[in-house]
Amino acid sequence: MVNERVRAGIAGAAGAVVAFGLAELVHGIYNLVPSIFVSLAQGIIELTPGGFATRAIETLGQADIPTLVTSTIVGALVVAALLSILSLKRPLVAAACVALLAVVGLVAAFSEPFVAQSATVITVVGALVMGSAVTVFLQNISGLRAEDPAVPPDEAATPTSSEPAMEGVRVREAHSSGGISVGRGQFVALSGAAALVGLTAAGTGRVLSGGGSAESDEPKALDLAGSSNESTDESTSGGKKSVTHEKLPAVPKDVSIDAPGMVPIVTPAKDFYLIDTALSSPRIDVDSWSLKVKGSGVRNPLELTYKDLQSMSTREADVTLSCVSNEVGGGLISNGRWTGVMLSDVLKEAGVDPSKINKSSEQLVGRSADDWTGGFKTKLAFDGREALVAFGLNDSELPQKHGFPVRLVVPGIYGYVSATKWLTEIELTNWDFDAYWIQRTWTKEGPIKTQSRIDTIKGDDNLSAGKIGIGGVAWAPHRGIDRVEVSTDDGDTWNEARLAAQLDKDTWRHYMYDWDAKPGDYTVKVRATDGEGDTQTSKTTKPHPNGASGHHTIKVSVA
Ligand SMILES: Nc1nc2c(c(=O)[nH]1)N[C@H]1C(S)=C(S)[C@@H](COP(=O)(O)O)O[C@H]1N2
Ligand SMILES: [Mo]
């Protein structure tokens, strides 16, 4: 009996692997059929507000994905195994459960942004039928259905021979007299073969869809008609508005301090930190993409195409983006040179009058293709900061993972309230609306806290006495950094560090303290003072609910 259950369980799991494998394969060939597997895992994230997924994202960034994927796989295999065992005694109940799984799979799939509906239905139903057929086949050949009085679902579905009833009777007779029709070894081999077929299909699908690995295709270089180092006036005699494509001068040398461990002042796109709730980035076709601008105070609601956006005046801006869930000393911060249209220009084009922003248009909400939302005070779009509707990063199109084709970038506030990737809609509304992370208990407004990080030495380093450079980055986006100090005695005394030139007050800044170290054990700390004269607090807080604070602290030994 126990043995039977084990065999039924194996048959069920093998069927599940085949079903998921086929679905992944279809997804790989035709990406408008979403990955059912990814959709299910994504569903788990969305169904656990404040729960496992939320905590995982906020503390581990994207490191939660392996855990989520593993638990989804294990969960699916367990469910399939249990259903297979159930089907021995209650085939109709099991079949009903399989039908329910089809519904669950479809609900998950249809919550993805771009879905070919009928192809997706055929895929889900087809994959489940094939998976069930494999399970029932494996059950049959191992004699598990010998005493089964009911017709298994697959036999009802298989093409009927000229004498279907007789056929069925004979099979059952053979089983009841002979018990296991194939040996245990053969059963295991066949189950393994089925699983292998499923895994191969899944692997092929993953490769074809470009998923699984890191970035598969390099973002293309930006090509803005008429862009040059100076602003280009493209105005025509026809009384059109003048359009400019302003580029920044090359990044000056004096903004960088070169030393082992220092991070580049402009983060290469491939190293840019990554935080989002999407298990696989929405793939957006630029030709059908558009950005809606609507809501309260929008007198001229817009729907801009990618071309429309790029034929407005564009500019570059150096802006450091940071995640509220970054721990003190953590890596969820990067600096980019963004290209885009001023958010204020887009809003003005939509007929928004900055002097008429009121309660009902107090909040600007960015909405994405994957239905994520971020919201901030509308007035930040008009206070002069270079808030961009961005389509470029470091002279290239946005990488898919960083929001291709268009995202928001707002200097001075954390990404969770502002930096909507895969942007599809901008809506002006009142302050009552709570965006994605606000619903999950993070604070409504997210100004980036003044912070600093030590990069050139690591905790527990064993250093040799003499000249040691203690350096890294300090940031207070939109306020700028005026001073950085380093302490080697646990904060009792502070030494002024030298600063590289500031690329922009919206970016981080390199610092270095040249320490003449004598042998001993040391607790090294850093603190920054922003452009408004405020020194970062020594009070240590966790990232939740409004950003980590405290001094980055490192213990080292000098010999
Ligand atoms: N659509 C979408 N946009 C999003 C997010 C998201 O989950 N979905 N995450 C936000 C958060 S919390 C941060 S910190 C930044 C991170 O941007 P990056 O991944 O390009 O570094 O994007 C923001 N934009
Ligand atoms: Mo974030």
Coordinates of C-alpha atoms and ligand atoms in Angstrom, one line a residue:
M1 CA 0.0 0.0 0.0
V2 CA 2.8 2.4 1.0
N3 CA 4.6 1.3 -2.1
E4 CA 1.6 2.0 -4.2
R5 CA 1.4 5.5 -2.9
V6 CA 5.0 6.1 -3.6
R7 CA 4.6 4.9 -7.1
A8 CA 1.5 7.0 -7.6
G9 CA 3.3 10.0 -6.2
I10 CA 6.2 9.5 -8.6
A11 CA 3.8 9.2 -11.5
G12 CA 2.1 12.4 -10.5
A13 CA 5.3 14.3 -10.1
A14 CA 6.5 13.1 -13.5
G15 CA 3.3 14.3 -15.0
A16 CA 3.7 17.7 -13.4
V17 CA 7.2 18.0 -14.8
V18 CA 5.9 17.2 -18.3
A19 CA 3.0 19.7 -17.9
F20 CA 5.2 22.6 -16.8
G21 CA 7.9 21.6 -19.3
L22 CA 5.4 21.9 -22.2
A23 CA 4.0 25.2 -21.0
E24 CA 7.6 26.6 -20.7
L25 CA 8.4 25.4 -24.2
V26 CA 5.3 27.1 -25.6
H27 CA 6.3 30.3 -23.7
G28 CA 9.8 30.1 -25.2
I29 CA 8.4 29.8 -28.7
Y30 CA 5.7 32.4 -28.4
N31 CA 6.2 34.9 -25.6
L32 CA 2.7 36.2 -25.6
V33 CA 1.9 33.0 -23.8
P34 CA 3.3 33.8 -20.4
S35 CA 5.4 31.4 -18.4
I36 CA 2.7 29.7 -16.3
F37 CA 5.4 28.8 -13.8
V38 CA 6.6 32.4 -13.4
S39 CA 3.0 33.6 -13.3
L40 CA 2.2 31.3 -10.4
A41 CA 5.2 32.3 -8.5
Q42 CA 4.3 36.0 -9.2
G43 CA 0.8 35.2 -7.9
I44 CA 2.3 34.0 -4.6
I45 CA 4.1 37.4 -4.3
E46 CA 0.9 39.3 -4.9
L47 CA -1.2 37.2 -2.5
T48 CA 1.1 37.8 0.5
P49 CA 1.0 41.5 1.4
G50 CA 3.2 42.1 4.3
G51 CA 4.1 38.5 4.3
F52 CA 6.9 36.3 3.1
A53 CA 7.4 37.8 -0.3
T54 CA 7.3 41.4 1.0
R55 CA 9.9 40.6 3.6
A56 CA 12.0 38.8 1.2
I57 CA 12.1 41.6 -1.3
E58 CA 12.7 44.3 1.2
T59 CA 15.6 42.5 3.0
L60 CA 17.2 40.5 0.2
G61 CA 16.4 42.5 -2.9
Q62 CA 16.1 39.9 -5.6
A63 CA 17.8 37.2 -3.7
D64 CA 14.4 35.8 -2.7
I65 CA 13.8 34.5 -6.2
P66 CA 15.6 31.2 -5.8
T67 CA 13.6 30.5 -2.6
L68 CA 10.3 31.5 -4.3
V69 CA 11.1 29.4 -7.4
T70 CA 12.2 26.4 -5.3
S71 CA 9.0 26.5 -3.1
T72 CA 6.8 26.9 -6.2
I73 CA 8.5 23.8 -7.8
V74 CA 8.3 21.8 -4.6
G75 CA 4.7 22.9 -4.1
A76 CA 3.7 21.9 -7.6
L77 CA 5.3 18.5 -7.3
V78 CA 3.7 17.8 -4.0
V79 CA 0.2 18.8 -5.3
A80 CA 0.7 16.6 -8.3
A81 CA 1.8 13.6 -6.3
L82 CA -1.1 13.9 -3.9
L83 CA -3.6 14.3 -6.8
S84 CA -2.1 11.1 -8.4
I85 CA -2.6 9.2 -5.1
L86 CA -6.1 10.6 -4.8
S87 CA -6.9 9.5 -8.3
L88 CA -6.4 5.9 -7.5
K89 CA -9.5 5.9 -5.2
R90 CA -11.4 8.9 -6.4
P91 CA -10.5 9.5 -10.1
L92 CA -13.4 11.9 -10.6
V93 CA -12.5 14.1 -7.6
A94 CA -8.9 14.1 -8.9
A95 CA -10.0 15.1 -12.4
A96 CA -12.0 17.9 -10.9
C97 CA -9.0 19.1 -9.0
V98 CA -6.9 19.1 -12.2
A99 CA -9.6 21.2 -13.8
L100 CA -9.4 23.6 -10.9
L101 CA -5.6 23.8 -11.4
A102 CA -6.3 24.8 -15.0
V103 CA -8.4 27.7 -13.7
V104 CA -5.7 28.7 -11.2
G105 CA -3.0 28.6 -13.9
L106 CA -5.2 30.7 -16.2
V107 CA -6.0 33.3 -13.5
A108 CA -2.3 33.6 -12.8
A109 CA -1.4 33.8 -16.5
F110 CA -4.0 36.4 -17.3
S111 CA -2.7 38.7 -14.6
E112 CA 0.5 39.2 -16.8
P113 CA 0.5 42.3 -18.9
F114 CA 0.6 41.1 -22.5
V115 CA -1.2 37.8 -23.0
A116 CA -2.4 36.1 -26.2
Q117 CA -5.7 34.7 -24.7
S118 CA -6.7 31.7 -26.7
A119 CA -3.1 30.5 -27.2
T120 CA -2.7 30.7 -23.4
V121 CA -5.9 28.7 -22.7
I122 CA -4.8 26.0 -25.2
T123 CA -1.4 25.9 -23.6
V124 CA -2.7 25.5 -20.1
V125 CA -5.3 23.0 -20.9
G126 CA -3.0 21.1 -23.3
A127 CA -0.2 20.9 -20.8
L128 CA -2.5 19.6 -18.0
V129 CA -4.0 17.0 -20.3
M130 CA -0.6 15.8 -21.4
G131 CA 0.7 15.8 -17.9
S132 CA -2.3 13.9 -16.6
A133 CA -2.0 11.4 -19.5
V134 CA 1.6 10.8 -18.5
T135 CA 0.6 10.2 -14.9
V136 CA -2.3 7.9 -15.8
F137 CA 0.0 6.0 -18.2
L138 CA 2.6 5.5 -15.5
Q139 CA -0.1 4.4 -13.1
N140 CA -1.4 1.9 -15.6
I141 CA 1.9 0.3 -16.5
S142 CA 2.7 -0.2 -12.8
G143 CA -0.6 -1.9 -12.2
L144 CA -1.9 0.8 -9.9
R145 CA -5.2 0.9 -11.7
A146 CA -5.8 -2.8 -11.5
E147 CA -8.9 -2.7 -9.2
D148 CA -10.0 0.6 -10.4
P149 CA -13.7 0.4 -11.3
A150 CA -14.0 3.8 -12.8
V151 CA -12.7 4.9 -16.2
P152 CA -9.6 7.1 -15.7
P153 CA -9.9 10.5 -17.3
D154 CA -7.3 9.8 -19.9
E155 CA -9.0 6.7 -21.2
A156 CA -12.1 8.7 -21.7
A157 CA -10.1 11.1 -23.7
T158 CA -7.9 8.8 -25.7
P159 CA -9.0 8.1 -29.3
T160 CA -11.5 5.3 -29.3
S161 CA -10.7 2.1 -31.2
S162 CA -13.4 0.1 -32.9
E163 CA -14.2 -1.8 -29.7
P164 CA -13.5 0.7 -26.9
A165 CA -15.4 -1.2 -24.2
M166 CA -13.6 -4.5 -25.0
E167 CA -10.3 -2.8 -25.0
G168 CA -10.8 -1.3 -21.6
V169 CA -12.0 -4.6 -20.2
R170 CA -9.0 -6.4 -21.5
V171 CA -6.6 -3.9 -20.0
R172 CA -8.2 -4.3 -16.6
E173 CA -8.2 -8.0 -16.8
A174 CA -4.6 -8.1 -17.6
H175 CA -3.9 -5.9 -14.5
S176 CA -6.0 -7.7 -12.1
S177 CA -4.4 -11.0 -12.9
G178 CA -0.9 -9.9 -13.5
G179 CA -0.4 -7.1 -10.9
I180 CA 2.5 -4.9 -12.0
S181 CA 2.7 -5.0 -15.8
V182 CA 6.3 -3.7 -15.8
G183 CA 9.0 -4.2 -13.3
R184 CA 10.0 -1.7 -10.7
G185 CA 13.1 -0.8 -12.6
Q186 CA 11.2 -0.1 -15.8
F187 CA 8.7 2.0 -13.9
V188 CA 11.4 4.1 -12.5
A189 CA 13.1 4.4 -15.8
L190 CA 9.9 5.4 -17.6
S191 CA 9.1 8.0 -14.9
G192 CA 12.6 9.3 -15.2
A193 CA 12.3 9.5 -19.0
A194 CA 9.0 11.4 -18.7
A195 CA 10.6 13.9 -16.2
L196 CA 13.6 14.2 -18.5
V197 CA 11.4 15.1 -21.5
G198 CA 9.6 17.7 -19.3
L199 CA 12.9 19.2 -18.1
T200 CA 14.3 19.3 -21.6
A201 CA 11.2 21.1 -22.8
A202 CA 11.4 23.5 -19.9
G203 CA 15.1 24.1 -20.5
T204 CA 14.5 24.7 -24.2
G205 CA 11.7 27.1 -23.4
R206 CA 13.9 29.1 -20.9
V207 CA 16.7 29.4 -23.4
L208 CA 14.4 30.5 -26.2
S209 CA 12.7 33.1 -24.0
G210 CA 16.1 34.4 -22.9
G211 CA 15.1 33.9 -19.3
G212 CA 17.1 32.2 -16.6
S213 CA 20.3 33.8 -17.4
A214 CA 21.2 37.4 -16.7
E215 CA 20.6 40.1 -19.4
S216 CA 20.4 38.3 -22.7
D217 CA 20.4 41.1 -25.2
E218 CA 22.5 44.2 -24.8
P219 CA 20.5 47.5 -24.8
K220 CA 20.9 49.4 -28.1
A221 CA 22.7 52.7 -28.3
L222 CA 20.4 55.7 -28.1
D223 CA 19.7 57.4 -31.4
L224 CA 18.0 60.8 -31.0
A225 CA 17.7 62.6 -34.2
G226 CA 19.9 65.7 -34.1
S227 CA 21.4 65.1 -30.7
S228 CA 24.8 66.5 -30.2
N229 CA 27.0 67.9 -27.5
E230 CA 25.4 71.3 -27.8
S231 CA 21.7 71.8 -27.8
T232 CA 20.3 71.5 -31.2
D233 CA 17.5 73.7 -32.4
E234 CA 15.2 71.8 -34.6
S235 CA 12.6 74.5 -34.8
T236 CA 11.1 74.9 -38.3
S237 CA 9.7 78.0 -39.9
G238 CA 6.2 76.5 -39.5
G239 CA 5.9 77.9 -36.1
K240 CA 6.5 74.6 -34.3
K241 CA 7.9 74.6 -30.9
S242 CA 11.7 74.4 -30.7
V243 CA 13.0 71.0 -29.7
T244 CA 16.4 70.4 -28.1
H245 CA 18.4 67.3 -27.3
E246 CA 20.8 68.4 -24.7
K247 CA 23.7 66.2 -23.8
L248 CA 26.0 66.6 -20.7
P249 CA 29.7 67.1 -21.2
A250 CA 31.8 63.9 -20.7
V251 CA 32.1 62.9 -17.0
P252 CA 35.0 65.0 -15.7
K253 CA 38.0 63.2 -14.3
D254 CA 38.0 65.1 -11.0
V255 CA 34.7 63.6 -9.8
S256 CA 36.5 60.2 -9.2
I257 CA 39.0 59.1 -6.7
D258 CA 40.8 56.0 -8.0
A259 CA 41.7 53.3 -5.5
P260 CA 41.1 49.6 -5.1
G261 CA 37.5 49.0 -3.9
M262 CA 36.1 52.4 -5.0
V263 CA 33.0 52.0 -7.2
P264 CA 32.8 53.9 -10.5
I265 CA 31.1 57.2 -10.2
V266 CA 28.7 56.3 -13.1
T267 CA 27.5 52.7 -12.5
P268 CA 27.7 50.6 -15.6
A269 CA 24.2 49.4 -16.5
K270 CA 25.1 45.8 -16.0
D271 CA 26.1 46.5 -12.4
F272 CA 23.2 48.8 -11.6
Y273 CA 21.3 47.5 -8.6
L274 CA 18.0 45.8 -9.3
I275 CA 14.8 45.8 -7.2
D276 CA 11.3 45.0 -8.4
T277 CA 8.4 42.7 -7.8
A278 CA 8.5 41.2 -11.3
L279 CA 9.9 37.7 -11.5
S280 CA 10.5 38.3 -15.1
S281 CA 10.6 41.8 -16.6
P282 CA 7.6 42.7 -18.7
R283 CA 8.7 42.5 -22.4
I284 CA 7.2 45.6 -24.0
D285 CA 7.0 46.2 -27.7
V286 CA 8.0 49.8 -28.2
D287 CA 5.8 50.1 -31.3
S288 CA 2.6 49.4 -29.4
W289 CA 3.8 51.0 -26.1
S290 CA 2.2 54.3 -25.0
L291 CA 2.2 56.5 -22.0
K292 CA -1.2 57.9 -20.8
V293 CA -1.2 61.1 -18.8
K294 CA -4.5 61.7 -17.1
G295 CA -6.2 62.6 -13.9
S296 CA -7.2 65.6 -11.9
G297 CA -6.0 68.9 -13.3
V298 CA -5.0 67.3 -16.6
R299 CA -6.8 69.5 -19.1
N300 CA -5.4 67.8 -22.1
P301 CA -5.1 64.1 -21.4
L302 CA -2.3 62.5 -23.5
E303 CA -1.4 59.2 -25.0
L304 CA 2.2 59.5 -26.1
T305 CA 4.0 56.9 -28.2
Y306 CA 7.7 56.2 -27.9
K307 CA 8.3 58.4 -31.0
D308 CA 6.2 61.2 -29.6
L309 CA 8.2 61.2 -26.4
Q310 CA 11.6 61.2 -28.2
S311 CA 10.5 64.1 -30.4
M312 CA 10.0 66.3 -27.4
S313 CA 13.0 68.2 -25.9
T314 CA 15.3 65.7 -24.2
R315 CA 18.2 66.0 -21.8
E316 CA 20.6 64.0 -19.8
A317 CA 20.7 64.1 -16.0
D318 CA 23.1 62.4 -13.5
V319 CA 20.9 61.0 -10.8
T320 CA 21.7 58.5 -8.0
L321 CA 18.9 56.0 -7.4
S322 CA 18.6 54.3 -4.0
C323 CA 16.3 51.7 -2.5
V324 CA 14.7 52.4 0.8
S325 CA 15.4 48.8 1.7
N326 CA 19.2 49.3 1.5
E327 CA 20.9 48.5 4.7
V328 CA 23.6 50.8 6.1
G329 CA 26.7 49.8 4.0
G330 CA 24.6 48.0 1.5
G331 CA 24.7 47.9 -2.3
L332 CA 21.1 48.9 -3.3
I333 CA 22.3 52.2 -4.7
S334 CA 23.7 53.2 -8.1
N335 CA 24.3 56.2 -10.1
G336 CA 23.2 56.6 -13.7
R337 CA 23.4 59.2 -16.5
W338 CA 19.7 59.2 -17.6
T339 CA 18.2 60.5 -20.8
G340 CA 14.7 61.6 -21.1
V341 CA 12.1 64.3 -21.2
M342 CA 11.5 66.5 -18.2
L343 CA 8.5 65.3 -16.3
S344 CA 7.4 68.9 -16.0
D345 CA 7.4 69.2 -19.9
V346 CA 5.2 66.1 -20.2
L347 CA 2.8 67.4 -17.6
K348 CA 2.6 70.9 -19.2
E349 CA 2.0 69.2 -22.6
A350 CA -1.0 67.5 -20.8
G351 CA -2.3 70.9 -19.8
V352 CA -1.3 70.8 -16.2
D353 CA -0.9 74.2 -14.7
P354 CA 1.7 74.0 -11.9
S355 CA 0.1 77.0 -10.1
K356 CA -3.2 75.1 -9.9
I357 CA -2.0 71.9 -8.2
N358 CA -4.5 71.4 -5.4
K359 CA -5.7 68.6 -3.1
S360 CA -7.2 66.6 -5.9
S361 CA -4.0 66.6 -7.9
E362 CA -1.6 66.6 -5.0
Q363 CA -0.1 63.1 -5.8
L364 CA 1.5 61.9 -9.0
V365 CA 1.1 58.2 -9.5
G366 CA 3.2 56.2 -11.9
R367 CA 1.7 53.0 -13.1
S368 CA 3.6 50.2 -14.8
A369 CA 2.8 47.5 -17.4
D370 CA 3.0 45.0 -14.5
D371 CA 0.5 47.1 -12.4
W372 CA 3.1 48.3 -9.9
T373 CA 2.5 51.8 -8.6
G374 CA 4.7 54.6 -7.1
G375 CA 3.4 57.9 -5.9
F376 CA 4.9 61.2 -4.8
K377 CA 4.0 64.9 -4.4
T378 CA 3.2 66.4 -7.8
K379 CA 5.0 69.6 -6.8
L380 CA 8.3 67.7 -6.9
A381 CA 7.8 67.6 -10.7
F382 CA 7.8 71.4 -10.8
D383 CA 10.3 72.5 -8.2
G384 CA 13.2 72.6 -10.7
R385 CA 14.7 69.2 -10.0
E386 CA 15.5 67.1 -13.0
A387 CA 12.6 64.6 -12.7
L388 CA 12.7 62.7 -15.9
V389 CA 10.4 60.5 -18.0
A390 CA 13.5 58.5 -18.9
F391 CA 14.2 56.2 -21.8
G392 CA 18.0 56.1 -21.7
L393 CA 20.7 55.0 -19.2
N394 CA 24.4 55.7 -19.9
D395 CA 23.9 56.5 -23.5
S396 CA 21.9 53.4 -24.3
E397 CA 18.2 52.5 -24.2
L398 CA 17.0 51.4 -20.8
P399 CA 17.9 47.7 -20.2
Q400 CA 14.8 45.6 -20.0
K401 CA 15.3 44.9 -16.3
H402 CA 15.6 48.6 -15.6
G403 CA 12.3 49.5 -17.2
F404 CA 12.5 49.4 -21.0
P405 CA 11.2 51.3 -22.8
V406 CA 10.4 54.1 -20.3
R407 CA 10.6 54.8 -16.6
L408 CA 10.5 57.6 -14.1
V409 CA 13.6 58.9 -12.4
V410 CA 13.1 61.5 -9.6
P411 CA 16.2 62.9 -7.8
G412 CA 16.0 62.9 -4.0
I413 CA 13.4 60.3 -3.2
Y414 CA 13.7 56.6 -2.9
G415 CA 12.8 54.3 -5.8
Y416 CA 9.7 52.8 -4.1
V417 CA 7.8 56.0 -4.3
S418 CA 9.1 57.4 -7.6
A419 CA 11.1 55.3 -10.0
T420 CA 8.3 53.4 -11.8
K421 CA 9.8 51.1 -14.4
W422 CA 7.9 49.9 -17.5
L423 CA 5.9 53.1 -17.1
T424 CA 2.5 53.1 -18.9
E425 CA 0.5 55.7 -17.1
I426 CA 0.9 58.9 -15.1
E427 CA -2.1 60.0 -13.1
L428 CA -2.6 63.0 -10.9
T429 CA -4.8 62.3 -8.0
N430 CA -5.3 63.1 -4.3
W431 CA -3.1 62.0 -1.4
D432 CA -5.5 59.2 -0.3
F433 CA -4.3 56.8 -2.9
D434 CA -1.7 54.4 -1.5
A435 CA 0.9 53.0 -4.0
Y436 CA 2.3 49.5 -3.9
W437 CA 4.8 49.7 -1.0
I438 CA 2.6 52.1 0.9
Q439 CA -0.1 49.5 1.0
R440 CA 2.6 47.3 2.5
T441 CA 3.4 49.6 5.4
W442 CA 6.3 51.7 4.1
T443 CA 6.0 55.4 4.7
K444 CA 4.2 57.6 2.2
E445 CA 6.9 60.1 1.5
G446 CA 10.4 58.7 0.9
P447 CA 13.1 61.4 0.9
I448 CA 16.5 59.7 0.6
K449 CA 18.4 59.9 3.9
T450 CA 21.9 61.3 4.0
Q451 CA 24.2 58.3 4.0
S452 CA 27.8 57.2 3.5
R453 CA 29.5 53.9 2.9
I454 CA 33.1 52.6 3.2
D455 CA 34.2 50.7 0.2
T456 CA 38.0 50.3 0.3
I457 CA 38.3 48.2 3.4
K458 CA 36.1 45.4 4.6
G459 CA 35.1 44.1 8.0
D460 CA 37.7 41.8 9.7
D461 CA 40.4 42.9 7.2
N462 CA 43.9 42.3 8.4
L463 CA 45.8 45.4 7.3
S464 CA 49.4 46.3 7.5
A465 CA 50.5 49.4 9.4
G466 CA 51.2 52.5 7.3
K467 CA 49.2 54.5 4.9
I468 CA 45.7 53.1 4.4
G469 CA 43.0 54.8 2.3
I470 CA 39.6 54.7 3.8
G471 CA 37.2 55.7 1.0
G472 CA 33.9 55.2 -0.6
V473 CA 30.7 57.1 -1.5
A474 CA 28.5 59.5 0.3
W475 CA 25.1 60.7 -0.9
A476 CA 22.2 63.0 -0.1
P477 CA 20.5 63.3 -3.5
H478 CA 19.3 66.8 -4.4
R479 CA 20.9 68.3 -1.3
G480 CA 24.4 67.3 -2.3
I481 CA 27.4 66.3 0.0
D482 CA 29.5 69.0 1.6
R483 CA 31.6 67.1 4.1
V484 CA 32.6 63.5 4.9
E485 CA 34.4 62.5 8.1
V486 CA 36.0 59.2 9.1
S487 CA 36.5 58.0 12.6
T488 CA 39.0 55.2 13.5
D489 CA 38.1 55.2 17.2
D490 CA 34.5 54.2 17.2
G491 CA 33.2 57.7 16.8
D492 CA 35.1 59.5 19.6
T493 CA 37.0 61.7 17.1
W494 CA 36.4 62.5 13.5
N495 CA 38.8 63.3 10.7
E496 CA 37.8 65.2 7.6
A497 CA 38.1 63.2 4.4
R498 CA 39.0 64.7 1.1
L499 CA 36.2 64.9 -1.4
A500 CA 36.3 64.4 -5.2
A501 CA 34.4 67.1 -7.1
Q502 CA 30.7 66.7 -7.0
L503 CA 29.3 65.5 -10.3
D504 CA 25.9 66.8 -9.4
K505 CA 24.0 67.5 -6.2
D506 CA 21.7 64.7 -7.2
T507 CA 24.5 62.1 -7.2
W508 CA 26.7 60.4 -4.8
R509 CA 30.3 61.7 -4.1
H510 CA 33.6 60.0 -3.7
Y511 CA 35.6 60.6 -0.5
M512 CA 38.9 59.4 0.8
Y513 CA 40.6 59.6 4.2
D514 CA 44.4 58.9 4.2
W515 CA 44.9 57.1 7.4
D516 CA 48.3 56.6 8.9
A517 CA 47.6 53.4 10.7
K518 CA 49.6 52.0 13.7
P519 CA 49.2 48.4 14.8
G520 CA 46.1 47.7 16.9
D521 CA 42.3 46.9 16.6
Y522 CA 40.1 49.6 15.3
T523 CA 36.4 50.4 14.8
V524 CA 36.1 52.6 11.7
K525 CA 33.1 54.7 10.9
V526 CA 32.1 57.3 8.3
R527 CA 29.6 60.1 8.4
A528 CA 28.4 62.7 5.8
T529 CA 27.1 66.2 6.0
D530 CA 24.7 67.3 3.2
G531 CA 24.5 70.5 1.3
E532 CA 22.1 72.0 3.8
G533 CA 24.5 71.5 6.7
D534 CA 22.8 68.5 8.2
T535 CA 25.1 65.6 9.4
Q536 CA 23.7 62.1 9.0
T537 CA 22.4 60.7 12.3
S538 CA 24.3 58.2 14.3
K539 CA 21.0 56.7 15.4
T540 CA 20.8 53.2 13.9
T541 CA 17.5 52.2 12.3
K542 CA 16.4 49.3 10.1
P543 CA 15.3 50.0 6.5
H544 CA 11.6 49.7 7.4
P545 CA 9.6 51.9 7.3
N546 CA 11.5 54.9 5.8
G547 CA 15.2 53.9 5.2
A548 CA 18.1 52.7 7.2
S549 CA 20.2 55.2 9.2
G550 CA 23.3 55.1 11.3
H551 CA 27.1 55.0 10.6
H552 CA 28.6 52.4 8.4
T553 CA 30.9 50.7 10.9
I554 CA 33.8 48.3 10.2
K555 CA 36.2 46.6 12.6
V556 CA 39.7 46.0 11.3
S557 CA 43.1 44.8 12.7
V558 CA 46.3 46.5 11.8
A559 CA 49.5 44.6 12.3
Ligands
LIG1 N1 7.3 48.6 -12.3 C1 8.1 48.6 -11.2 N2 8.9 49.7 -11.0 C2 9.7 49.8 -9.9 C3 9.7 48.8 -9.0 C4 8.9 47.6 -9.2 O1 8.9 46.7 -8.4 N3 8.1 47.6 -10.3 N4 10.6 48.9 -7.9 C5 10.9 50.2 -7.5 C6 12.0 50.3 -6.5 S1 11.6 49.8 -4.9 C7 13.2 50.7 -6.8 S2 14.4 50.9 -5.5 C8 13.6 51.1 -8.1 C9 14.8 50.3 -8.6 O2 15.2 50.5 -9.9 P1 16.3 49.6 -10.6 O3 15.9 48.2 -10.4 O4 16.4 50.1 -12.0 O5 17.6 49.9 -9.8 O6 12.6 50.8 -9.1 C10 11.3 51.1 -8.7 N5 10.4 50.9 -9.8
MO2 MO 13.3 50.2 -3.6

